[in-house]
PDB file of C-alpha atoms in Angstrom:
ATOM      1  CA  MET U 370       7.379  41.027 -90.072  1.00 42.00           C
ATOM      2  CA  SER U 371       8.923  41.143 -86.622  1.00 41.00           C
ATOM      3  CA  PHE U 372       7.966  39.358 -83.456  1.00 42.00           C
ATOM      4  CA  ILE U 373       8.399  40.635 -79.935  1.00 44.00           C
ATOM      5  CA  ALA U 374       8.831  37.972 -77.303  1.00 45.00           C
ATOM      6  CA  ALA U 375       6.528  38.184 -74.306  1.00 48.00           C
ATOM      7  CA  PRO U 376       8.375  39.459 -71.260  1.00 53.00           C
ATOM      8  CA  GLN U 377       9.469  36.843 -68.783  1.00 59.00           C
ATOM      9  CA  PRO U 378       7.911  37.100 -65.322  1.00 65.00           C
ATOM     10  CA  GLU U 379      10.493  38.511 -62.928  1.00 67.00           C
ATOM     11  CA  CYS U 380      11.989  36.333 -60.218  1.00 72.00           C
ATOM     12  CA  ASN U 381      12.595  38.674 -57.352  1.00 61.00           C
ATOM     13  CA  GLY U 382      11.690  39.132 -53.741  1.00 53.00           C
ATOM     14  CA  ALA U 383      13.256  39.115 -50.328  1.00 52.00           C
ATOM     15  CA  ALA U 384      15.001  35.985 -49.099  1.00 65.00           C
ATOM     16  CA  GLY U 385      14.309  34.407 -45.768  1.00 86.00           C
ATOM     17  CA  SER U 386      11.259  32.142 -46.021  1.00 94.00           C
ATOM     18  CA  VAL U 387      13.091  29.006 -47.219  1.00 95.00           C
ATOM     19  CA  GLU U 388      15.194  26.944 -44.828  1.00 95.00           C
ATOM     20  CA  LEU U 389      16.264  24.126 -47.141  1.00 96.00           C
ATOM     21  CA  ARG U 390      16.401  23.120 -50.795  1.00 96.00           C
ATOM     22  CA  ILE U 391      16.024  19.368 -51.438  1.00 97.00           C
ATOM     23  CA  GLU U 392      17.202  17.842 -54.704  1.00 95.00           C
ATOM     24  CA  PRO U 393      15.672  14.365 -55.177  1.00 93.00           C
ATOM     25  CA  ARG U 394      17.641  11.255 -56.019  1.00 92.00           C
ATOM     26  CA  GLU U 395      16.528   8.813 -58.681  1.00 88.00           C
ATOM     27  CA  LYS U 396      15.590   5.275 -57.696  1.00 82.00           C
ATOM     28  CA  ASP U 397      14.963   2.414 -60.108  1.00 76.00           C
ATOM     29  CA  LEU U 398      11.973   0.378 -58.963  1.00 69.00           C
ATOM     30  CA  GLY U 399      12.184  -2.158 -61.763  1.00 61.00           C
ATOM     31  CA  GLY U 400      10.842  -0.939 -65.095  1.00 64.00           C
ATOM     32  CA  PHE U 401      10.251   2.640 -63.974  1.00 70.00           C
ATOM     33  CA  THR U 402      12.092   5.384 -62.121  1.00 80.00           C
ATOM     34  CA  VAL U 403      11.018   7.575 -59.234  1.00 89.00           C
ATOM     35  CA  ARG U 404      12.522  10.750 -57.827  1.00 93.00           C
ATOM     36  CA  ARG U 405      12.801  10.288 -54.067  1.00 95.00           C
ATOM     37  CA  VAL U 406      12.541  13.569 -52.175  1.00 97.00           C
ATOM     38  CA  LEU U 407      11.905  12.386 -48.600  1.00 97.00           C
ATOM     39  CA  PRO U 408      13.570  11.134 -46.545  1.00 96.00           C
ATOM     40  CA  ALA U 409      16.627  13.201 -47.493  1.00 95.00           C
ATOM     41  CA  ALA U 410      20.030  13.177 -45.850  1.00 91.00           C
ATOM     42  CA  ASN U 411      19.466  16.613 -44.304  1.00 92.00           C
ATOM     43  CA  ARG U 412      15.699  16.398 -43.747  1.00 95.00           C
ATOM     44  CA  ARG U 413      13.831  13.274 -42.701  1.00 94.00           C
ATOM     45  CA  MET U 414      10.282  14.621 -42.468  1.00 97.00           C
ATOM     46  CA  VAL U 415       7.986  17.570 -43.210  1.00 97.00           C
ATOM     47  CA  GLY U 416       5.144  17.384 -40.717  1.00 96.00           C
ATOM     48  CA  PRO U 417       3.986  13.755 -40.842  1.00 97.00           C
ATOM     49  CA  PHE U 418       5.348  13.253 -44.390  1.00 98.00           C
ATOM     50  CA  ILE U 419       8.239  10.821 -43.976  1.00 97.00           C
ATOM     51  CA  PHE U 420       8.369   9.544 -47.570  1.00 97.00           C
ATOM     52  CA  PHE U 421       7.713  11.430 -50.814  1.00 98.00           C
ATOM     53  CA  ASP U 422       8.263   9.824 -54.235  1.00 97.00           C
ATOM     54  CA  HIS U 423       7.617  11.504 -57.580  1.00 97.00           C
ATOM     55  CA  LEU U 424       6.622   8.683 -59.935  1.00 94.00           C
ATOM     56  CA  GLY U 425       7.170   9.247 -63.630  1.00 86.00           C
ATOM     57  CA  PRO U 426       5.920  10.314 -65.941  1.00 90.00           C
ATOM     58  CA  ALA U 427       6.561   6.695 -66.940  1.00 85.00           C
ATOM     59  CA  GLU U 428       5.552   5.383 -70.351  1.00 86.00           C
ATOM     60  CA  PHE U 429       4.681   1.759 -71.038  1.00 84.00           C
ATOM     61  CA  ALA U 430       4.176  -0.189 -74.250  1.00 82.00           C
ATOM     62  CA  PRO U 431       1.025  -2.327 -74.641  1.00 78.00           C
ATOM     63  CA  GLY U 432       1.138  -5.271 -72.260  1.00 75.00           C
ATOM     64  CA  GLU U 433       3.598  -3.554 -69.940  1.00 78.00           C
ATOM     65  CA  GLY U 434       3.051  -1.511 -66.808  1.00 74.00           C
ATOM     66  CA  ILE U 435       3.661  -1.158 -63.090  1.00 84.00           C
ATOM     67  CA  SER U 436       3.923  -4.418 -61.182  1.00 86.00           C
ATOM     68  CA  VAL U 437       4.745  -4.052 -57.494  1.00 91.00           C
ATOM     69  CA  ARG U 438       4.359  -7.425 -55.753  1.00 94.00           C
ATOM     70  CA  PRO U 439       2.792  -7.706 -52.280  1.00 97.00           C
ATOM     71  CA  HIS U 440       4.891  -6.088 -49.555  1.00 97.00           C
ATOM     72  CA  PRO U 441       4.249  -5.074 -45.920  1.00 98.00           C
ATOM     73  CA  HIS U 442       3.925  -1.780 -44.019  1.00 98.00           C
ATOM     74  CA  ILE U 443       3.654  -0.850 -40.346  1.00 98.00           C
ATOM     75  CA  GLY U 444       3.284   2.445 -38.459  1.00 98.00           C
ATOM     76  CA  LEU U 445       2.355   4.638 -41.396  1.00 98.00           C
ATOM     77  CA  ALA U 446      -0.366   5.639 -43.843  1.00 98.00           C
ATOM     78  CA  THR U 447       0.267   5.679 -47.596  1.00 98.00           C
ATOM     79  CA  ILE U 448      -1.248   8.330 -49.877  1.00 97.00           C
ATOM     80  CA  THR U 449      -1.397   7.614 -53.598  1.00 97.00           C
ATOM     81  CA  TYR U 450      -2.284  10.533 -55.885  1.00 98.00           C
ATOM     82  CA  LEU U 451      -2.036  10.411 -59.690  1.00 97.00           C
ATOM     83  CA  PHE U 452      -1.895  13.119 -62.354  1.00 97.00           C
ATOM     84  CA  GLU U 453      -2.155  10.587 -65.184  1.00 94.00           C
ATOM     85  CA  GLY U 454      -2.820   6.884 -65.594  1.00 92.00           C
ATOM     86  CA  GLU U 455      -4.314   4.163 -63.433  1.00 93.00           C
ATOM     87  CA  ILE U 456      -3.007   1.749 -60.785  1.00 93.00           C
ATOM     88  CA  LEU U 457      -4.877  -1.177 -59.251  1.00 94.00           C
ATOM     89  CA  HIS U 458      -4.518  -1.455 -55.468  1.00 97.00           C
ATOM     90  CA  ARG U 459      -5.043  -4.759 -53.628  1.00 97.00           C
ATOM     91  CA  ASP U 460      -4.425  -5.381 -49.933  1.00 98.00           C
ATOM     92  CA  SER U 461      -4.656  -7.954 -47.162  1.00 98.00           C
ATOM     93  CA  LEU U 462      -7.987  -6.494 -45.997  1.00 98.00           C
ATOM     94  CA  GLY U 463      -9.502  -7.658 -49.287  1.00 98.00           C
ATOM     95  CA  SER U 464      -9.636  -4.174 -50.834  1.00 98.00           C
ATOM     96  CA  VAL U 465      -9.494  -4.060 -54.646  1.00 97.00           C
ATOM     97  CA  GLN U 466      -9.523  -0.484 -55.897  1.00 97.00           C
ATOM     98  CA  PRO U 467      -8.275   1.159 -59.098  1.00 95.00           C
ATOM     99  CA  ILE U 468      -7.041   4.709 -58.634  1.00 95.00           C
ATOM    100  CA  ARG U 469      -7.167   7.261 -61.439  1.00 94.00           C
ATOM    101  CA  ALA U 470      -6.058  10.866 -61.841  1.00 96.00           C
ATOM    102  CA  GLY U 471      -7.285  13.196 -59.114  1.00 97.00           C
ATOM    103  CA  ALA U 472      -8.519  10.523 -56.693  1.00 98.00           C
ATOM    104  CA  VAL U 473      -6.920   9.516 -53.386  1.00 98.00           C
ATOM    105  CA  ASN U 474      -6.077   6.082 -52.010  1.00 98.00           C
ATOM    106  CA  LEU U 475      -5.365   6.321 -48.275  1.00 98.00           C
ATOM    107  CA  MET U 476      -4.102   3.096 -46.724  1.00 98.00           C
ATOM    108  CA  THR U 477      -3.430   3.063 -42.978  1.00 98.00           C
ATOM    109  CA  ALA U 478      -1.001   0.308 -42.029  1.00 98.00           C
ATOM    110  CA  GLY U 479      -1.199   0.538 -38.248  1.00 98.00           C
ATOM    111  CA  ARG U 480       0.042  -2.734 -36.742  1.00 98.00           C
ATOM    112  CA  GLY U 481       0.483  -4.209 -40.232  1.00 98.00           C
ATOM    113  CA  ILE U 482      -0.911  -4.459 -43.745  1.00 98.00           C
ATOM    114  CA  VAL U 483       0.250  -5.969 -47.045  1.00 98.00           C
ATOM    115  CA  HIS U 484      -0.586  -4.554 -50.479  1.00 98.00           C
ATOM    116  CA  SER U 485       0.298  -4.702 -54.151  1.00 96.00           C
ATOM    117  CA  GLU U 486       0.072  -2.198 -57.002  1.00 94.00           C
ATOM    118  CA  HIS U 487      -0.320  -3.182 -60.647  1.00 90.00           C
ATOM    119  CA  SER U 488      -1.318  -1.833 -64.008  1.00 84.00           C
ATOM    120  CA  ALA U 489      -4.449  -3.704 -65.046  1.00 72.00           C
ATOM    121  CA  GLY U 490      -7.342  -3.821 -67.477  1.00 63.00           C
ATOM    122  CA  ALA U 491      -7.445  -1.117 -70.133  1.00 58.00           C
ATOM    123  CA  ALA U 492      -4.149   0.291 -68.851  1.00 58.00           C
ATOM    124  CA  LEU U 493      -2.401  -2.797 -70.294  1.00 64.00           C
ATOM    125  CA  ASP U 494      -4.220  -2.842 -73.632  1.00 64.00           C
ATOM    126  CA  ALA U 495      -2.504   0.154 -75.202  1.00 68.00           C
ATOM    127  CA  HIS U 496       0.398   2.551 -74.783  1.00 77.00           C
ATOM    128  CA  SER U 497      -0.012   4.132 -71.337  1.00 80.00           C
ATOM    129  CA  ARG U 498       1.499   6.709 -69.001  1.00 88.00           C
ATOM    130  CA  VAL U 499       1.570   6.860 -65.224  1.00 91.00           C
ATOM    131  CA  HIS U 500       2.486  10.036 -63.359  1.00 95.00           C
ATOM    132  CA  GLY U 501       1.883  10.864 -59.718  1.00 96.00           C
ATOM    133  CA  ILE U 502       3.047  11.126 -56.129  1.00 97.00           C
ATOM    134  CA  GLN U 503       3.389   8.310 -53.618  1.00 96.00           C
ATOM    135  CA  SER U 504       3.795   9.580 -50.061  1.00 97.00           C
ATOM    136  CA  TRP U 505       3.772   8.158 -46.547  1.00 97.00           C
ATOM    137  CA  MET U 506       2.599   9.757 -43.314  1.00 97.00           C
ATOM    138  CA  ALA U 507       4.021   8.681 -39.975  1.00 97.00           C
ATOM    139  CA  LEU U 508       1.237   7.812 -37.553  1.00 97.00           C
ATOM    140  CA  PRO U 509       1.018   9.264 -34.028  1.00 96.00           C
ATOM    141  CA  ALA U 510       2.761   6.994 -31.531  1.00 95.00           C
ATOM    142  CA  ASP U 511      -0.531   5.965 -29.900  1.00 95.00           C
ATOM    143  CA  LEU U 512      -1.939   4.840 -33.267  1.00 96.00           C
ATOM    144  CA  GLU U 513       1.067   2.937 -34.601  1.00 97.00           C
ATOM    145  CA  GLU U 514      -0.456  -0.355 -33.467  1.00 97.00           C
ATOM    146  CA  GLY U 515      -3.989   0.517 -34.561  1.00 97.00           C
ATOM    147  CA  GLU U 516      -6.187  -1.460 -36.923  1.00 98.00           C
ATOM    148  CA  PRO U 517      -5.229  -1.309 -40.619  1.00 98.00           C
ATOM    149  CA  ALA U 518      -7.695   0.417 -42.942  1.00 98.00           C
ATOM    150  CA  PHE U 519      -8.179   1.487 -46.550  1.00 98.00           C
ATOM    151  CA  VAL U 520     -10.291   4.378 -47.889  1.00 98.00           C
ATOM    152  CA  HIS U 521     -10.718   5.545 -51.502  1.00 98.00           C
ATOM    153  CA  THR U 522     -11.889   9.097 -52.216  1.00 98.00           C
ATOM    154  CA  PRO U 523     -13.001   9.860 -55.819  1.00 98.00           C
ATOM    155  CA  ALA U 524     -11.641  12.945 -57.559  1.00 97.00           C
ATOM    156  CA  ALA U 525     -15.106  14.525 -57.686  1.00 97.00           C
ATOM    157  CA  ASP U 526     -15.243  14.605 -53.869  1.00 98.00           C
ATOM    158  CA  LEU U 527     -12.090  16.702 -53.421  1.00 98.00           C
ATOM    159  CA  PRO U 528     -12.727  20.461 -53.236  1.00 98.00           C
ATOM    160  CA  GLU U 529     -11.188  22.775 -55.807  1.00 97.00           C
ATOM    161  CA  LEU U 530     -10.926  26.554 -55.799  1.00 97.00           C
ATOM    162  CA  ASP U 531      -9.497  29.465 -57.711  1.00 96.00           C
ATOM    163  CA  ALA U 532      -6.905  31.442 -55.737  1.00 95.00           C
ATOM    164  CA  ASP U 533      -6.070  34.516 -57.831  1.00 93.00           C
ATOM    165  CA  GLY U 534      -5.929  32.448 -61.013  1.00 96.00           C
ATOM    166  CA  VAL U 535      -4.258  29.400 -59.421  1.00 97.00           C
ATOM    167  CA  ALA U 536      -6.314  26.189 -59.476  1.00 98.00           C
ATOM    168  CA  VAL U 537      -5.941  24.600 -56.029  1.00 98.00           C
ATOM    169  CA  ARG U 538      -7.183  21.133 -55.113  1.00 98.00           C
ATOM    170  CA  VAL U 539      -7.359  20.370 -51.388  1.00 98.00           C
ATOM    171  CA  ILE U 540      -6.285  16.729 -51.151  1.00 98.00           C
ATOM    172  CA  ILE U 541      -5.995  16.578 -47.354  1.00 98.00           C
ATOM    173  CA  GLY U 542      -6.578  19.193 -44.694  1.00 97.00           C
ATOM    174  CA  GLU U 543      -8.011  22.689 -45.000  1.00 96.00           C
ATOM    175  CA  ALA U 544      -6.847  25.722 -46.983  1.00 95.00           C
ATOM    176  CA  PHE U 545      -8.368  28.857 -48.524  1.00 94.00           C
ATOM    177  CA  GLY U 546     -11.702  28.137 -46.851  1.00 94.00           C
ATOM    178  CA  LYS U 547     -12.049  24.600 -48.265  1.00 96.00           C
ATOM    179  CA  ARG U 548     -11.730  21.325 -46.364  1.00 97.00           C
ATOM    180  CA  SER U 549     -10.982  17.888 -47.808  1.00 98.00           C
ATOM    181  CA  PRO U 550     -13.266  15.000 -46.822  1.00 98.00           C
ATOM    182  CA  VAL U 551     -10.218  12.724 -46.411  1.00 98.00           C
ATOM    183  CA  GLU U 552      -9.934  11.960 -42.689  1.00 96.00           C
ATOM    184  CA  VAL U 553      -6.444  11.670 -41.205  1.00 95.00           C
ATOM    185  CA  SER U 554      -5.079  11.209 -37.702  1.00 90.00           C
ATOM    186  CA  VAL U 555      -2.821  14.282 -37.445  1.00 91.00           C
ATOM    187  CA  PRO U 556      -3.137  17.959 -38.465  1.00 91.00           C
ATOM    188  CA  MET U 557      -1.705  18.189 -41.961  1.00 95.00           C
ATOM    189  CA  LEU U 558      -1.960  19.830 -45.363  1.00 97.00           C
ATOM    190  CA  TYR U 559      -1.682  18.388 -48.873  1.00 98.00           C
ATOM    191  CA  LEU U 560      -2.492  20.523 -51.935  1.00 98.00           C
ATOM    192  CA  GLU U 561      -2.137  20.315 -55.699  1.00 98.00           C
ATOM    193  CA  CYS U 562      -1.640  23.761 -57.246  1.00 98.00           C
ATOM    194  CA  ARG U 563      -1.764  24.387 -61.002  1.00 98.00           C
ATOM    195  CA  MET U 564      -0.161  27.766 -61.619  1.00 98.00           C
ATOM    196  CA  PRO U 565      -0.363  29.581 -64.964  1.00 98.00           C
ATOM    197  CA  ARG U 566       2.733  31.509 -65.982  1.00 97.00           C
ATOM    198  CA  GLY U 567       2.816  34.854 -64.198  1.00 97.00           C
ATOM    199  CA  SER U 568       0.514  33.832 -61.333  1.00 97.00           C
ATOM    200  CA  THR U 569       1.358  34.198 -57.631  1.00 97.00           C
ATOM    201  CA  LEU U 570       0.229  32.055 -54.706  1.00 97.00           C
ATOM    202  CA  GLU U 571       0.909  32.634 -51.020  1.00 95.00           C
ATOM    203  CA  ILE U 572       0.784  29.495 -48.894  1.00 93.00           C
ATOM    204  CA  PRO U 573       0.061  30.651 -45.335  1.00 90.00           C
ATOM    205  CA  SER U 574       1.849  29.162 -42.346  1.00 88.00           C
ATOM    206  CA  LEU U 575      -1.034  26.961 -41.177  1.00 85.00           C
ATOM    207  CA  HIS U 576       1.104  24.255 -39.547  1.00 91.00           C
ATOM    208  CA  ASP U 577       4.412  23.768 -37.773  1.00 92.00           C
ATOM    209  CA  GLU U 578       6.148  22.638 -40.960  1.00 96.00           C
ATOM    210  CA  LEU U 579       5.558  23.487 -44.626  1.00 97.00           C
ATOM    211  CA  ALA U 580       7.138  22.688 -47.997  1.00 97.00           C
ATOM    212  CA  ALA U 581       6.432  23.063 -51.711  1.00 97.00           C
ATOM    213  CA  TYR U 582       7.518  20.524 -54.335  1.00 98.00           C
ATOM    214  CA  VAL U 583       7.648  21.652 -57.972  1.00 98.00           C
ATOM    215  CA  VAL U 584       6.357  18.772 -60.099  1.00 98.00           C
ATOM    216  CA  SER U 585       6.773  20.592 -63.415  1.00 97.00           C
ATOM    217  CA  GLY U 586       7.473  24.090 -64.695  1.00 98.00           C
ATOM    218  CA  GLU U 587       9.367  26.626 -62.632  1.00 98.00           C
ATOM    219  CA  VAL U 588       8.513  28.953 -59.773  1.00 97.00           C
ATOM    220  CA  CYS U 589      10.282  31.774 -57.999  1.00 96.00           C
ATOM    221  CA  ILE U 590      10.606  31.706 -54.203  1.00 96.00           C
ATOM    222  CA  ASP U 591      12.714  34.168 -52.217  1.00 92.00           C
ATOM    223  CA  GLY U 592      14.052  35.620 -55.466  1.00 92.00           C
ATOM    224  CA  GLN U 593      15.485  32.259 -56.544  1.00 93.00           C
ATOM    225  CA  SER U 594      14.387  29.880 -59.285  1.00 95.00           C
ATOM    226  CA  TRP U 595      12.921  26.502 -58.289  1.00 96.00           C
ATOM    227  CA  PRO U 596      12.589  24.179 -61.313  1.00 96.00           C
ATOM    228  CA  GLY U 597      10.641  20.942 -61.600  1.00 96.00           C
ATOM    229  CA  GLY U 598      11.915  18.211 -59.276  1.00 95.00           C
ATOM    230  CA  VAL U 599      12.982  20.447 -56.370  1.00 97.00           C
ATOM    231  CA  MET U 600      11.423  20.906 -52.916  1.00 97.00           C
ATOM    232  CA  ALA U 601      11.518  24.141 -50.897  1.00 97.00           C
ATOM    233  CA  VAL U 602      11.166  23.627 -47.129  1.00 97.00           C
ATOM    234  CA  ALA U 603       9.971  26.727 -45.274  1.00 96.00           C
ATOM    235  CA  ARG U 604      11.524  28.066 -42.116  1.00 95.00           C
ATOM    236  CA  PRO U 605       9.412  27.322 -39.028  1.00 92.00           C
ATOM    237  CA  GLY U 606       6.400  29.602 -38.879  1.00 88.00           C
ATOM    238  CA  ARG U 607       7.012  31.180 -42.297  1.00 93.00           C
ATOM    239  CA  SER U 608       4.653  31.275 -45.263  1.00 93.00           C
ATOM    240  CA  LEU U 609       5.805  30.569 -48.829  1.00 95.00           C
ATOM    241  CA  THR U 610       5.064  32.898 -51.749  1.00 96.00           C
ATOM    242  CA  LEU U 611       5.290  31.184 -55.146  1.00 97.00           C
ATOM    243  CA  LYS U 612       5.554  33.086 -58.436  1.00 97.00           C
ATOM    244  CA  ALA U 613       5.206  30.978 -61.575  1.00 98.00           C
ATOM    245  CA  THR U 614       7.761  31.871 -64.250  1.00 97.00           C
ATOM    246  CA  GLU U 615       6.336  29.028 -66.371  1.00 97.00           C
ATOM    247  CA  ASP U 616       3.072  27.093 -66.340  1.00 98.00           C
ATOM    248  CA  SER U 617       3.698  24.964 -63.262  1.00 98.00           C
ATOM    249  CA  ARG U 618       2.290  22.210 -61.081  1.00 98.00           C
ATOM    250  CA  VAL U 619       3.245  22.390 -57.394  1.00 98.00           C
ATOM    251  CA  MET U 620       2.430  20.079 -54.483  1.00 98.00           C
ATOM    252  CA  VAL U 621       2.253  21.667 -51.027  1.00 98.00           C
ATOM    253  CA  ILE U 622       2.775  19.517 -47.932  1.00 98.00           C
ATOM    254  CA  GLY U 623       2.850  20.336 -44.247  1.00 96.00           C
ATOM    255  CA  GLY U 624       1.659  19.479 -40.798  1.00 96.00           C
ATOM    256  CA  ALA U 625       2.406  19.161 -37.131  1.00 92.00           C
ATOM    257  CA  THR U 626       5.904  18.253 -35.988  1.00 93.00           C
ATOM    258  CA  MET U 627       5.889  14.521 -35.248  1.00 92.00           C
ATOM    259  CA  GLY U 628       9.094  13.868 -33.357  1.00 89.00           C
ATOM    260  CA  GLU U 629      11.648  11.169 -34.160  1.00 92.00           C
ATOM    261  CA  ARG U 630      10.673   8.187 -36.278  1.00 96.00           C
ATOM    262  CA  HIS U 631      12.748   5.259 -37.495  1.00 96.00           C
ATOM    263  CA  ILE U 632      12.341   4.087 -41.078  1.00 96.00           C
ATOM    264  CA  TRP U 633      13.673   0.905 -42.654  1.00 97.00           C
ATOM    265  CA  TRP U 634      12.422  -0.444 -45.977  1.00 96.00           C
ATOM    266  CA  ASN U 635       8.601  -0.213 -45.751  1.00 96.00           C
ATOM    267  CA  PHE U 636       8.453   0.072 -41.975  1.00 98.00           C
ATOM    268  CA  VAL U 637       8.064   3.193 -39.824  1.00 98.00           C
ATOM    269  CA  ALA U 638       8.038   3.116 -36.019  1.00 97.00           C
ATOM    270  CA  SER U 639       8.891   5.070 -32.890  1.00 96.00           C
ATOM    271  CA  SER U 640      11.206   2.262 -31.758  1.00 96.00           C
ATOM    272  CA  LYS U 641      13.898   0.288 -33.515  1.00 97.00           C
ATOM    273  CA  GLN U 642      12.708  -2.824 -31.694  1.00 98.00           C
ATOM    274  CA  ARG U 643       9.315  -2.619 -33.416  1.00 98.00           C
ATOM    275  CA  ILE U 644      11.002  -2.508 -36.802  1.00 98.00           C
ATOM    276  CA  GLU U 645      13.096  -5.558 -35.902  1.00 98.00           C
ATOM    277  CA  GLN U 646       9.889  -7.393 -34.970  1.00 98.00           C
ATOM    278  CA  ALA U 647       8.274  -6.433 -38.315  1.00 98.00           C
ATOM    279  CA  LYS U 648      11.336  -7.702 -40.184  1.00 98.00           C
ATOM    280  CA  ALA U 649      11.124 -11.039 -38.369  1.00 98.00           C
ATOM    281  CA  ASP U 650       7.366 -11.276 -38.950  1.00 98.00           C
ATOM    282  CA  TRP U 651       7.670 -10.695 -42.699  1.00 98.00           C
ATOM    283  CA  LYS U 652      10.537 -13.149 -43.038  1.00 97.00           C
ATOM    284  CA  ALA U 653       8.543 -15.794 -41.131  1.00 97.00           C
ATOM    285  CA  GLY U 654       5.359 -15.221 -43.144  1.00 96.00           C
ATOM    286  CA  ARG U 655       3.314 -13.944 -40.205  1.00 98.00           C
ATOM    287  CA  PHE U 656       1.748 -10.981 -42.043  1.00 98.00           C
ATOM    288  CA  ALA U 657      -1.694 -11.442 -43.623  1.00 97.00           C
ATOM    289  CA  LYS U 658      -1.748 -12.260 -47.339  1.00 97.00           C
ATOM    290  CA  VAL U 659      -3.255 -10.356 -50.261  1.00 98.00           C
ATOM    291  CA  PRO U 660      -6.137 -12.572 -51.449  1.00 97.00           C
ATOM    292  CA  GLY U 661      -5.475 -14.117 -54.855  1.00 94.00           C
ATOM    293  CA  GLU U 662      -1.741 -13.240 -54.957  1.00 95.00           C
ATOM    294  CA  THR U 663       1.021 -15.736 -54.199  1.00 94.00           C
ATOM    295  CA  GLU U 664       4.159 -13.735 -55.053  1.00 94.00           C
ATOM    296  CA  PHE U 665       5.752 -11.281 -52.632  1.00 96.00           C
ATOM    297  CA  ILE U 666       8.790  -9.040 -52.228  1.00 95.00           C
ATOM    298  CA  PRO U 667      11.341 -10.755 -49.964  1.00 96.00           C
ATOM    299  CA  LEU U 668      12.872  -8.952 -47.007  1.00 97.00           C
ATOM    300  CA  PRO U 669      15.953  -7.075 -48.266  1.00 94.00           C
ATOM    301  CA  ASP U 670      19.353  -8.324 -47.151  1.00 86.00           C
TER     302      ASP U 670
END
């Protein structure tokens, strides 16, 4: 008996749509590792996305898990999106919200907020996995000192569609005729795309800036292979055509050009002076506390 291997999908096509290839760097956050994509040395932002971490997949034995002590943010909004697992969010507004796969936690820091993230409940009772994306959006300059806020959107509320065999979930923004209910302060796009081997997806140029991050699998763009853990940043005004050479999961991000932002630790601002003030405020204990939590992450040296 002989077996004939299935032909591999071809990786071909004209070059020219991709401006930059970003290889992430690994960061140890204490017990688990993330792949940090943004900010990169040669690209600080894509639209409003100023921070993009690929968390996991991280595996934990019973009784172990993620434990990120209370820490502050200013001038940004955090977006937590999981593929697997569960994380419990607490913040200085009094929010207590577990997030599970497919849901969205959107926390707007504005003039200042403090939060923690922990594994809790059933997630600690047995062997567990956590896998997802933690990203930050820079806020428009006129909203950097706005009121902090937190909004949770369940997975069932996010629209999904079939785009020529590709399962697309619209996390934020509008694409392929579907709009997310998640309200944000700047024009932007955030998609999860699950691409079967051999499928093709064209991401139109809907915003000033656009990029695709391959979470797993492998896709072809511009006739080149893009494996898991690599981000393709499009040239201004260009669409991206993805061809899956393996079963793949791809995150698409984009949005309006924001202008210069400064970032230090957990702080984002239009001015360096505002970051210096936030550093002094955290060191002096002037930020609000997370109810029920006494530990905190000290200001880095």
